[in-house]
Short mmCIF file of C-alpha atoms in Angstrom, two decimals:
data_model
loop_
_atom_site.label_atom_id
_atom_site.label_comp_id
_atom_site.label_asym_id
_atom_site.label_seq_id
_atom_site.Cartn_x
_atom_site.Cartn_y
_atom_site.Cartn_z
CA UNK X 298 27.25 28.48 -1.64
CA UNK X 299 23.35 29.24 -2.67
CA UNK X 300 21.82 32.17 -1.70
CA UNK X 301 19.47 31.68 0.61
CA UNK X 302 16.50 33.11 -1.64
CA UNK X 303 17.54 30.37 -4.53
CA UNK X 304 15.40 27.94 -6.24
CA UNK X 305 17.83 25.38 -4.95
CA UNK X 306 17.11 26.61 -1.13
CA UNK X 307 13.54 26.64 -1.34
CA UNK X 308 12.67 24.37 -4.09
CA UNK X 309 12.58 21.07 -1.43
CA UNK X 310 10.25 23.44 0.79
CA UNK X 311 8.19 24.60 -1.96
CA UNK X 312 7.34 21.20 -3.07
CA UNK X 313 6.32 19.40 0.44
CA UNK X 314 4.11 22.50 0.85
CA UNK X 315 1.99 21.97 -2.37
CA UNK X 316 1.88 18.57 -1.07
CA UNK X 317 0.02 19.36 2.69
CA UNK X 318 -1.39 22.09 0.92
CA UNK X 319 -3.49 19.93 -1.74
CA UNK X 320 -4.28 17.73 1.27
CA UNK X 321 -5.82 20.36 3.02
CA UNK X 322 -7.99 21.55 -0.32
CA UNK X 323 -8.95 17.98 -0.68
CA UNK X 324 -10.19 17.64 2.80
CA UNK X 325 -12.26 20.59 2.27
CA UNK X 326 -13.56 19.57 -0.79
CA UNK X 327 -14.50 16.26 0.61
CA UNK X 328 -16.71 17.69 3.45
CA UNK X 329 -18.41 20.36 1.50
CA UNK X 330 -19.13 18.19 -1.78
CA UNK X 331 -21.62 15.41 -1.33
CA UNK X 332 -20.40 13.45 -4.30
CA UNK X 333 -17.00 13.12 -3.15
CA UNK X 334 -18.14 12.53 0.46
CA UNK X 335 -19.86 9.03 -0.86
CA UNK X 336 -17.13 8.26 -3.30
CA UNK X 337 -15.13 7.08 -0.30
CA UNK X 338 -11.94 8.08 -2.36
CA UNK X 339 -9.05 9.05 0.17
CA UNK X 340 -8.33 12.07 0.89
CA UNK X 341 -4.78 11.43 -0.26
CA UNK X 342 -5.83 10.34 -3.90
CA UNK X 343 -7.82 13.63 -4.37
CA UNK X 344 -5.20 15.66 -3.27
CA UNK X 345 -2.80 13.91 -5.87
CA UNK X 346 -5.46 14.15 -8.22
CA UNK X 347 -6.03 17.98 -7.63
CA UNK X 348 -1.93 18.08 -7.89
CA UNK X 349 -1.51 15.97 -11.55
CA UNK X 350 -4.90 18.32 -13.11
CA UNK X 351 -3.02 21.04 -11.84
CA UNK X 352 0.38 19.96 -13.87
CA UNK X 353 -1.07 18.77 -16.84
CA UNK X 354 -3.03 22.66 -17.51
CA UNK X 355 -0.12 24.67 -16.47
CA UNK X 356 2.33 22.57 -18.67
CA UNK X 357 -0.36 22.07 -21.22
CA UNK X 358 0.38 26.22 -21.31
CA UNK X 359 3.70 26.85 -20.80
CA UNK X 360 5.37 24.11 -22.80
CA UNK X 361 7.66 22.71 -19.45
CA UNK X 362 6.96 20.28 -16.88
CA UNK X 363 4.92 21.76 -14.21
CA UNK X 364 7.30 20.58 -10.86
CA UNK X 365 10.12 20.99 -13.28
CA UNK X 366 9.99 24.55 -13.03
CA UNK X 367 12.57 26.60 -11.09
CA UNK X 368 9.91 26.94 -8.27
CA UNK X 369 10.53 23.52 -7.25
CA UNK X 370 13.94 23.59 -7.61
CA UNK X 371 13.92 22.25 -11.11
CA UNK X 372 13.84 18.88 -10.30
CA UNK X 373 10.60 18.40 -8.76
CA UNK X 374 9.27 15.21 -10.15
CA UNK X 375 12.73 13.42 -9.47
CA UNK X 376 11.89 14.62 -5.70
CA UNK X 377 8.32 13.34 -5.63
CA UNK X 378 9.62 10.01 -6.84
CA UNK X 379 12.14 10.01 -4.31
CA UNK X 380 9.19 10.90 -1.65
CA UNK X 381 7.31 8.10 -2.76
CA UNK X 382 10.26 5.40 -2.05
CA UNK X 383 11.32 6.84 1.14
CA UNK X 384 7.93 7.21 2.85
CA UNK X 385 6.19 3.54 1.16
CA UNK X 386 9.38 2.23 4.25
CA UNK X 387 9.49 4.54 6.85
CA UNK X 388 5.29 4.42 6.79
CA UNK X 389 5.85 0.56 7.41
CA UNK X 390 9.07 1.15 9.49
CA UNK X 391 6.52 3.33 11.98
CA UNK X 392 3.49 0.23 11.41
CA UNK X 393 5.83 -2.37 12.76
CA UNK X 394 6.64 -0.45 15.64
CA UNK X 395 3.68 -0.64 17.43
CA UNK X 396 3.39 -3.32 19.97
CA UNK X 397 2.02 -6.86 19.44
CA UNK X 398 -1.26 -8.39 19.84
CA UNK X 399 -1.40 -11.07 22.67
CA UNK X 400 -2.29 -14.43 22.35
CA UNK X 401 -5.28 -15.63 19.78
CA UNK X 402 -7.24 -18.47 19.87
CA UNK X 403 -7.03 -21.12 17.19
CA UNK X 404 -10.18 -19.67 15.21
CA UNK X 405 -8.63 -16.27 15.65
CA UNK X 406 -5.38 -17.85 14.36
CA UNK X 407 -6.48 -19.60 11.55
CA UNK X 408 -8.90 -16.91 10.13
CA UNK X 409 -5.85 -14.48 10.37
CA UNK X 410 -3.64 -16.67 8.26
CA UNK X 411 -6.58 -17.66 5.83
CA UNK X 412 -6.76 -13.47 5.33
CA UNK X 413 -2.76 -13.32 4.73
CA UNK X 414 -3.01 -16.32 2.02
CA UNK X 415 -6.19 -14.35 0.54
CA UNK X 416 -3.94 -11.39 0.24
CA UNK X 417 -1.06 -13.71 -1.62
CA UNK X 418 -3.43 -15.62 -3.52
CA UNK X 419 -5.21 -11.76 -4.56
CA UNK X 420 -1.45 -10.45 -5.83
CA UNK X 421 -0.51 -13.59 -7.98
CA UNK X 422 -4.02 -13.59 -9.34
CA UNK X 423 -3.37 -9.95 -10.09
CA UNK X 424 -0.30 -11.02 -11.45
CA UNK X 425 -1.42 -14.10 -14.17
CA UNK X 426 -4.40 -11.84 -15.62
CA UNK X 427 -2.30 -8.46 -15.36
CA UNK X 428 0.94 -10.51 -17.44
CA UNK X 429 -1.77 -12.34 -19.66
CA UNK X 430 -3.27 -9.02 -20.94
CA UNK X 431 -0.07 -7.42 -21.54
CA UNK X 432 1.71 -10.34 -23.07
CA UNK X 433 -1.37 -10.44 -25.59
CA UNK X 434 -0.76 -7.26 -26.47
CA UNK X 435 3.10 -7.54 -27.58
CA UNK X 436 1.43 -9.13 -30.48
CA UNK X 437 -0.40 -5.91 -31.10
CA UNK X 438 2.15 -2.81 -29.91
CA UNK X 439 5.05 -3.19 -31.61
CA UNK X 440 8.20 -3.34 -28.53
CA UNK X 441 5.65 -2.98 -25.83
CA UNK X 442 7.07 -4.43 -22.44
CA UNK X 443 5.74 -8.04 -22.13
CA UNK X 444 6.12 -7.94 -18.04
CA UNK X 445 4.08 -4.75 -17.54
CA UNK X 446 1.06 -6.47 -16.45
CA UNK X 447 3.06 -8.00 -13.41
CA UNK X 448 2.39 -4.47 -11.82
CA UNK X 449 -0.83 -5.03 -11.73
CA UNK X 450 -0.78 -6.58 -8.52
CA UNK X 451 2.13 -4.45 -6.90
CA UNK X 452 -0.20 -1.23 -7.96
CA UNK X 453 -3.53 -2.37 -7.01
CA UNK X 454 -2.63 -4.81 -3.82
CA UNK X 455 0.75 -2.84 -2.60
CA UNK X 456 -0.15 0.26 -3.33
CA UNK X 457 1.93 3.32 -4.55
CA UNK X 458 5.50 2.88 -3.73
CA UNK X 459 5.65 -0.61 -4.64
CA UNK X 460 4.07 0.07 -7.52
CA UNK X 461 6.52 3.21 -8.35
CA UNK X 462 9.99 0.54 -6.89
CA UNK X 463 8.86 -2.37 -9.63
CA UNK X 464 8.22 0.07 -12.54
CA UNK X 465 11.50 1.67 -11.89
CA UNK X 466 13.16 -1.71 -11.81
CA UNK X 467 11.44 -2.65 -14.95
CA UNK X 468 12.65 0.87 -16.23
CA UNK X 469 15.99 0.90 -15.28
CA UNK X 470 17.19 -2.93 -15.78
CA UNK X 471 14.87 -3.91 -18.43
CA UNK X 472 14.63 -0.81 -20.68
CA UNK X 473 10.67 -0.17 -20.12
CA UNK X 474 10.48 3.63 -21.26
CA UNK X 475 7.96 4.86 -18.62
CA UNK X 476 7.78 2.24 -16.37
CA UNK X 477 7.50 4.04 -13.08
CA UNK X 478 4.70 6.28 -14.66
CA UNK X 479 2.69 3.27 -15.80
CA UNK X 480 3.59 1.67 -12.30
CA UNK X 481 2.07 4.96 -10.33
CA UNK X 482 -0.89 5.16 -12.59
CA UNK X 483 -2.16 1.45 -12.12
CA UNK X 484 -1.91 2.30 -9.04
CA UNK X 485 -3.97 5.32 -9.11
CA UNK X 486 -6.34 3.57 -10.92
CA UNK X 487 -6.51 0.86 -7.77
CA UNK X 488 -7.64 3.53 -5.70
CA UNK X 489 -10.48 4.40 -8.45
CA UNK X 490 -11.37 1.03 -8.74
CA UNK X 491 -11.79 0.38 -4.60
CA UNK X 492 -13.65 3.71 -4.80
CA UNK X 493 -16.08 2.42 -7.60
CA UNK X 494 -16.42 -1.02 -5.93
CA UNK X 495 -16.36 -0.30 -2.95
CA UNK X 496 -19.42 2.11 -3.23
CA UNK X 497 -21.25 -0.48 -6.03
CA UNK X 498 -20.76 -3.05 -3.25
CA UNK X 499 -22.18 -0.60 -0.91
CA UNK X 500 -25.55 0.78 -2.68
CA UNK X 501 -26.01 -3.16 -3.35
CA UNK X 502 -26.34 -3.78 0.39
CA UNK X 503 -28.23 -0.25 1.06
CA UNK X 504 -31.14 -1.69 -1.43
CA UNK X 505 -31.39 -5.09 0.25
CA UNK X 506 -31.92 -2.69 3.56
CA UNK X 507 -28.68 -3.93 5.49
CA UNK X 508 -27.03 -1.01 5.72
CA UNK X 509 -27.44 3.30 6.41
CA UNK X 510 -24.58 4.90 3.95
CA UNK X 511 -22.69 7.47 6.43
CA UNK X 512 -20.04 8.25 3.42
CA UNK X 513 -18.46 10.25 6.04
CA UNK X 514 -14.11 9.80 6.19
CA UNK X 515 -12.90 7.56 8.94
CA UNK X 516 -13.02 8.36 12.76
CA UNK X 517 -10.73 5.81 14.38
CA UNK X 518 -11.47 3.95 17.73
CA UNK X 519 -9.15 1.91 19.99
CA UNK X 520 -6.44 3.57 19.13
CA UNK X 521 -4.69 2.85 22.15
CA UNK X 522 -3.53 5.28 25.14
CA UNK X 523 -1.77 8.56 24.62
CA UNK X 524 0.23 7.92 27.51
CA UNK X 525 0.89 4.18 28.77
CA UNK X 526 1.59 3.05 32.04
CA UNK X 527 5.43 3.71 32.57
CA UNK X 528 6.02 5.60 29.46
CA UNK X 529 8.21 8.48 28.95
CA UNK X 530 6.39 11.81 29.29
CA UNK X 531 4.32 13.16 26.53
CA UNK X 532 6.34 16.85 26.61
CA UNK X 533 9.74 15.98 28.58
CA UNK X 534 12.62 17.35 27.77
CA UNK X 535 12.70 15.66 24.27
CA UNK X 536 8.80 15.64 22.73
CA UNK X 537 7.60 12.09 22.68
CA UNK X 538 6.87 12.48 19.11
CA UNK X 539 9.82 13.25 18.15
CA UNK X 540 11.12 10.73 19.66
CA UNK X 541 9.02 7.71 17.66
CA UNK X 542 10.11 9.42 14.82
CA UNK X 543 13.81 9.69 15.74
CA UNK X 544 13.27 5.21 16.25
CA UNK X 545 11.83 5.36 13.00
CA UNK X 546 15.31 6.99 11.46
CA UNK X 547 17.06 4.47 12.97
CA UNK X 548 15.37 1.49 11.99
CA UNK X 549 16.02 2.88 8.55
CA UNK X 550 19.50 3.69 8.72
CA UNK X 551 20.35 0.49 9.63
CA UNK X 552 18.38 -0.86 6.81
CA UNK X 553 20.15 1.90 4.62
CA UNK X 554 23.17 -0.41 6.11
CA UNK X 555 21.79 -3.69 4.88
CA UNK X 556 21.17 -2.63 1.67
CA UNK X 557 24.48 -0.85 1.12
CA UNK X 558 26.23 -4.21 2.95
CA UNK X 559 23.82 -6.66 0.02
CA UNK X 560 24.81 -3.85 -2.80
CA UNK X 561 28.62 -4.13 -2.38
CA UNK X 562 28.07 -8.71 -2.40
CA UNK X 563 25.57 -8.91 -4.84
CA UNK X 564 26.34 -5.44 -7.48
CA UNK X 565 24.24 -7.39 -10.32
CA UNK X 566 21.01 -7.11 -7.95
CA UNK X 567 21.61 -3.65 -6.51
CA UNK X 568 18.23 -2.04 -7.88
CA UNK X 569 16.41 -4.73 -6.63
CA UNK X 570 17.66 -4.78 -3.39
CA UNK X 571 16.90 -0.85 -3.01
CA UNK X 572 13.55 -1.66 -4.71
CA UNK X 573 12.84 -3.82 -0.99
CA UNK X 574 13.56 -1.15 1.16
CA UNK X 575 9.99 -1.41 2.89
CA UNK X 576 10.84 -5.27 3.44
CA UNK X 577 14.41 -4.94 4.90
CA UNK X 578 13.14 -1.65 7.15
CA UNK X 579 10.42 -3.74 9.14
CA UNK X 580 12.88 -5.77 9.31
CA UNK X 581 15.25 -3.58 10.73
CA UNK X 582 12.58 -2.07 12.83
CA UNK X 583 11.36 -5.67 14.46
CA UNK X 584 15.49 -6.00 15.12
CA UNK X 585 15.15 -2.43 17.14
CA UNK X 586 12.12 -3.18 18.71
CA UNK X 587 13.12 -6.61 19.91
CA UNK X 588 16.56 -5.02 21.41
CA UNK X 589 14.35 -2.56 23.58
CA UNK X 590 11.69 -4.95 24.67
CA UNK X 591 14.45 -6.81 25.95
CA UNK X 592 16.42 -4.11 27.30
CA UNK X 593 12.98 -2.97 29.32
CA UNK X 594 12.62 -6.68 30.34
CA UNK X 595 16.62 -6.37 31.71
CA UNK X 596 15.85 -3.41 33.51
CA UNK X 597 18.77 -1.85 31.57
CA UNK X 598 16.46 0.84 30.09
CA UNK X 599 13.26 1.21 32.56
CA UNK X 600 10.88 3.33 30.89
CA UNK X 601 8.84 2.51 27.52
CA UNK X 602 9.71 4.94 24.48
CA UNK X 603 7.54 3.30 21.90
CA UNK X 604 3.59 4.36 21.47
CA UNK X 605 1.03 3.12 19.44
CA UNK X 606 -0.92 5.78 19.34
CA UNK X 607 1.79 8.26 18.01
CA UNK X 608 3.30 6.04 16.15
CA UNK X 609 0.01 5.11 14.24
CA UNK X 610 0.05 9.25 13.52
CA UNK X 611 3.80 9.09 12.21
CA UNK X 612 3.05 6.33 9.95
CA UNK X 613 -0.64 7.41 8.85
CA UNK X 614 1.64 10.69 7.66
CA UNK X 615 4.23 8.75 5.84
CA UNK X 616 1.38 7.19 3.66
CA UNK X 617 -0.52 9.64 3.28
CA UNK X 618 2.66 11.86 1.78
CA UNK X 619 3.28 8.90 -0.29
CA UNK X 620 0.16 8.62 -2.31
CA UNK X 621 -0.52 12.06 -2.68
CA UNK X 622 3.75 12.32 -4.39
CA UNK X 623 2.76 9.25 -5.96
CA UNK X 624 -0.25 10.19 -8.20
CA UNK X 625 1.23 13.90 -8.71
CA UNK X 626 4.22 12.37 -9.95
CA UNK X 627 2.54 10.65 -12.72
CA UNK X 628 3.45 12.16 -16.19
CA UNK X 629 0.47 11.61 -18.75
CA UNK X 630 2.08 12.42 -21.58
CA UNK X 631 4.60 9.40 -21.32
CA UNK X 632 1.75 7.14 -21.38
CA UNK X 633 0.25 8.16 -24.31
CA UNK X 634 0.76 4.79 -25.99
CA UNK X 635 -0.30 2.85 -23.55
CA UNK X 636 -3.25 3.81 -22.46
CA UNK X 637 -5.59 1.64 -23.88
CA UNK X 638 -3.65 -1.05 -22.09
CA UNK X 639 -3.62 0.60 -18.73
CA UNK X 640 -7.61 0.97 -18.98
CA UNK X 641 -8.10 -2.89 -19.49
CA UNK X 642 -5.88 -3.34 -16.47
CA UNK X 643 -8.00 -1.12 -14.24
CA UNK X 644 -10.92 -2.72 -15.24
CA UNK X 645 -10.17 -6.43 -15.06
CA UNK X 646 -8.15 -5.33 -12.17
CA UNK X 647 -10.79 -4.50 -10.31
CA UNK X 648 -13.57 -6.80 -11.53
CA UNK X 649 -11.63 -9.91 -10.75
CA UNK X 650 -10.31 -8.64 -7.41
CA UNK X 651 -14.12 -7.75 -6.67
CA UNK X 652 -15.50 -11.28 -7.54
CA UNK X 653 -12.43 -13.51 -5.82
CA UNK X 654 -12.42 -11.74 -2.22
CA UNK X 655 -15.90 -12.05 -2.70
CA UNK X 656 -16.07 -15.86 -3.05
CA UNK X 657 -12.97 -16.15 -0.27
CA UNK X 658 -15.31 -13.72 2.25
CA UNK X 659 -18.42 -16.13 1.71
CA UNK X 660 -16.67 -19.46 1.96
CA UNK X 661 -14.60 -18.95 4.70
CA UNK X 662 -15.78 -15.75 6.84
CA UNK X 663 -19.40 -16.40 6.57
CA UNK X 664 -20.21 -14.96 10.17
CA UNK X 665 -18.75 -11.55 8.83
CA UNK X 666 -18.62 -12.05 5.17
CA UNK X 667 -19.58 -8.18 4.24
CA UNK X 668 -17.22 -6.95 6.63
CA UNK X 669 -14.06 -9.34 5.63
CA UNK X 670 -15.12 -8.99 1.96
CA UNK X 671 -14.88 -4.88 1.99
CA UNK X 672 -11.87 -4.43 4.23
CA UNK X 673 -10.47 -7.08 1.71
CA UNK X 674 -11.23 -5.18 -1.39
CA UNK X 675 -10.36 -1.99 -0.18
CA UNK X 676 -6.74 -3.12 0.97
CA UNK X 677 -6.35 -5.09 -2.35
CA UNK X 678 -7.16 -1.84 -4.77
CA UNK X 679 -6.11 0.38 -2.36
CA UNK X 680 -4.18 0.68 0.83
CA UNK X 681 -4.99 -0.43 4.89
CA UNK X 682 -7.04 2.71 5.18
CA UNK X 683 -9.05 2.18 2.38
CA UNK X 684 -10.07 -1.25 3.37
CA UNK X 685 -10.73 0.70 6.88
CA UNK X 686 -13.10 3.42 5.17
CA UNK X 687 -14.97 0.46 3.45
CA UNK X 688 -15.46 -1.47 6.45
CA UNK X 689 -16.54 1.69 8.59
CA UNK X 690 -19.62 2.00 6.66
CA UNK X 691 -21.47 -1.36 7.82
CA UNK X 692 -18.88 -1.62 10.98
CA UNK X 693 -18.40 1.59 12.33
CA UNK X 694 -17.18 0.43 16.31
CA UNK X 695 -15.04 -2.62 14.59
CA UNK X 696 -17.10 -4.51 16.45
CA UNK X 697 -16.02 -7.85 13.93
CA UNK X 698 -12.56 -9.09 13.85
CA UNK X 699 -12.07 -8.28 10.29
CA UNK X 700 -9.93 -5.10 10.92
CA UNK X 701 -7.69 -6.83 13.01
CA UNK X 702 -7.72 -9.68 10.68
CA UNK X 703 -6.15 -7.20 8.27
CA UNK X 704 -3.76 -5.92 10.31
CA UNK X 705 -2.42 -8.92 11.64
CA UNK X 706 -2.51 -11.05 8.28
CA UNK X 707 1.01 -8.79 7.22
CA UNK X 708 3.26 -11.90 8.55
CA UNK X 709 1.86 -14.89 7.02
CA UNK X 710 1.15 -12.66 3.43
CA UNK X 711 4.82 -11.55 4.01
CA UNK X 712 6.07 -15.25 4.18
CA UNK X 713 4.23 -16.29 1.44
CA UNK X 714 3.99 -13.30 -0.78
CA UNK X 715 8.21 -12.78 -0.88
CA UNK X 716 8.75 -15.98 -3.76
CA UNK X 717 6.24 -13.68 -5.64
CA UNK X 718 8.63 -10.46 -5.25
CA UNK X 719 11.65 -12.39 -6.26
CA UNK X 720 9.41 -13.71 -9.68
CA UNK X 721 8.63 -9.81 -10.75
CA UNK X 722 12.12 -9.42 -11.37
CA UNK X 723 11.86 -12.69 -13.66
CA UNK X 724 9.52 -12.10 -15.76
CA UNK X 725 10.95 -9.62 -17.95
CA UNK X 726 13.68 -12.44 -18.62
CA UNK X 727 12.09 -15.88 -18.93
CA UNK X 728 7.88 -14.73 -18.98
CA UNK X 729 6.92 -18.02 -20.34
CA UNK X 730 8.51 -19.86 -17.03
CA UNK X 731 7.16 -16.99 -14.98
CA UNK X 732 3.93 -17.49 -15.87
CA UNK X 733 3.97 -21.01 -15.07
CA UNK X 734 5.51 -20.63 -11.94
CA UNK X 735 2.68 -17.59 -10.91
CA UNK X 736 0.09 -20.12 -11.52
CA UNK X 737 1.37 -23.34 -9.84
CA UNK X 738 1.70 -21.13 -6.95
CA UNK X 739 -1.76 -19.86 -7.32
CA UNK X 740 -3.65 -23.26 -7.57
CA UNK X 741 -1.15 -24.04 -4.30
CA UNK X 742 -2.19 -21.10 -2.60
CA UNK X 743 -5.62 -21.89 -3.60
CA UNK X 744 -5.40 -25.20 -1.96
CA UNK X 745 -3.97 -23.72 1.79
CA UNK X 746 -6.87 -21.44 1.58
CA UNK X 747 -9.79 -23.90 0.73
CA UNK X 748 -8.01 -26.78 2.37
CA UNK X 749 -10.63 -27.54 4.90
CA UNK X 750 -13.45 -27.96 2.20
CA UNK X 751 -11.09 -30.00 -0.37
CA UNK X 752 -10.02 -32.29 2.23
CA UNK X 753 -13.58 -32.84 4.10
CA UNK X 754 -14.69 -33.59 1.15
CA UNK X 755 -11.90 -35.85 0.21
CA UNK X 756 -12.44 -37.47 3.63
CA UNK X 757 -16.09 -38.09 2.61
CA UNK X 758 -15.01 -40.18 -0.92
CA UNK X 759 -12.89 -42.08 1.27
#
């Protein structure tokens, strides 16, 4: 048995309090430096950033891995990886939770679903230049990995953990030495990139006199009621927090279930399944959440346990764990050949995911196109909040639909977006078909999007 003053005790400890720690600096620094106030960068990226500077000088000096050392148990960038996959699900385990909107009308409807095919057709766009580039430069780089590019989309549009799930994929199965460190740092680089963008995008509007740069971090409205009508109490005899968090660990243990259950049928696939564990936990959490709204409609259980509000706090703590692991966990000095690649990545990444949402926002959202445009760009680089941090600057009281638009696009760009999961894990094995599968399905997706001005003006040759 360990003592309890071991490495082995407190490593675990040691390392989730650097984490909230380097949050905390980074908050400060954000409010007391002007620079970083207007760079819009989340406070979760700094603090990673902070974190990885931090590594690279104190390794850079003592020859061994900084959260390698026996201060974080000696395993400490296994563990931030393994934060990184667990919190990317139970942050969207703790999302799907909260409750449904109503009814929409059919503008409502269709501009949601033209935003969830925007987000599909962004990612497979992603995907053909981000697989182009790095194809290309097999013929440069001796062995590099041809499929590498198809993170692109999974580091700039999904964010961290997806980002860190298909490198380690590519890593494991395909034999792509540093593949979840490339993954994490394309997607660090998507948070640069809807920083730099963003805040381009931003001055460009401040000199045509539209807008008043606040530059300040988010303050959230509408966040729904602390305590809804026929809720359990806030501090009963269980805390209600802790109760939305206990749903949230069983959502996931049944998805644990799922996967395990999938594993054992299909051993061949096993890494991929795991890699979906954000996909088959909102599943598994829609499955809970269905059971109690019936069991409240029953009678059988006659008080609500789920809230919005705290369970938009659990899961804005999930993500923000998971990017700050994520971009501390990256290792520089496995990338050193491929850095010259990953820079061309960021930057086409970010100028063609700039210039399409741009021409989707002022085709089809034209009576909010700033607004749908920035909370567009900043999800698609980014994550949610980011697009939320964009929009705040020229829509502070979301008084245009093109937060919720974001929110509520996640089913349709689900429905559509899956065939494009499925294709990652083919494109290490047949590129040449994968490629010509990624762009049939982006001149489809293309075609759904723009379909009312192809077909009026198909209607008007007739």
């Amino acid at each position: 048995m360990d003592n309890f003053w071991d490495s082995n005790v407190w490593g675990t400890f040691n390392l989730f309090a650097m984490l909230l720690i380097s949050l905390l600096i980074a908050n400060i620094l954000k409010r007391r430096i002007k620079l970083l106030r207007h760079s819009l960068i989340p406070t979760s990226v700094l603090g990673g950033i902070l974190l990885l500077i931090i590594a690279e000088i104190v390794g850079a000096f003592t020859k061994v891995p900084f959260f390698d050392t026996n201060f974080f148990g000696g395993n400490g960038y296994a563990m931030l990886e393994m934060i990184t996959y667990h919190t990317l699900a139970l942050g969207f385990i703790a999302s799907t939770f909260k409750a449904a909107k109503g009814k929409l009308g059919k503008k409502r409807t269709i501009e949601i679903f033209n935003t969830g095919v925007t987000t599909v057709s962004t990612y497979l766009l992603q995907a053909i230049v981000g697989f182009t580039i790095t194809m290309i430069a097999t013929l440069i780089i001796k062995d590099f990995f041809a499929a590498a590019g198809v993170l692109l989309p999974f580091g700039f549009g999904q964010g961290t953990g997806q980002a860190m799930n298909y490198g380690n994929i590519y890593e494991t199965e395909y034999g792509f030495v540093g593949g979840k460190n490339f993954g994490l740092t394309i997607a660090a680089l998507g948070f640069l990139s809807a920083s730099i963008g963003g805040v381009f995008h931003l001055n460009l509007l401040k000199k045509r006199g539209k807008i008043t740069m606040q530059g300040e971090e988010l303050v959230e409205t509408n966040l729904g009621p602390i305590q809804g009508e026929n809720e359990i109490p806030m501090n009963g005899s269980m805390d209600k927090t802790t109760v939305q968090i206990a749903f949230v660990a069983v959502a996931y243990l049944i998805a644990f279930g799922i996967m395990q259950g999938l594993g054992a049928l299909l051993p061949g696939m096993k890494s991929v399944i795991f890699g979906f564990n954000f996909l088959l936990g909102t599943l598994s959490a829609t499955l809970v959440k269905t059971i109690m709204n019936f069991l409240n409609k029953k009678k059988i259980v006659k008080r609500e346990y789920l809230n919005d509000f705290l369970m938009t706090r659990v899961s804005n703590f999930f993500f923000d764990i998971m990017v700050v692991a994520g971009v501390a966990a990256i290792r520089l000095s496995i990338l050193e050949n491929y850095w010259g690649i990953i820079l061309i990545l960021g930057v086409v990444g970010l100028l063609i995911t700039y210039f399409y949402n741009r021409l989707v926002a002022v085709k089809l959202f034209s009576e909010y196109q700033e607004e749908q445009f920035l909370t567009m760009y900043g999800m698609l680089t980014g994550t949610a909040s980011t697009g939320i941090i964009l929009l705040r600057e020229i829509d502070n009281d979301f008084k245009t639909p093109a937060a919720d638009n974001m929110v509520y696009q996640n089913f349709p760009a689900i429905v559509f977006g899956f065939p494009m999961m499925l294709l990652a894990t083919l494109a290490p094995q047949k590129p040449a078909l994968t490629m010509v599968i990624l762009i049939a399905f982006f001149i489809v997706m293309n075609v759904i999007l723009f379909r009312s001005f192809i077909f009026k003006r198909k209607k008007k040759t007739e």
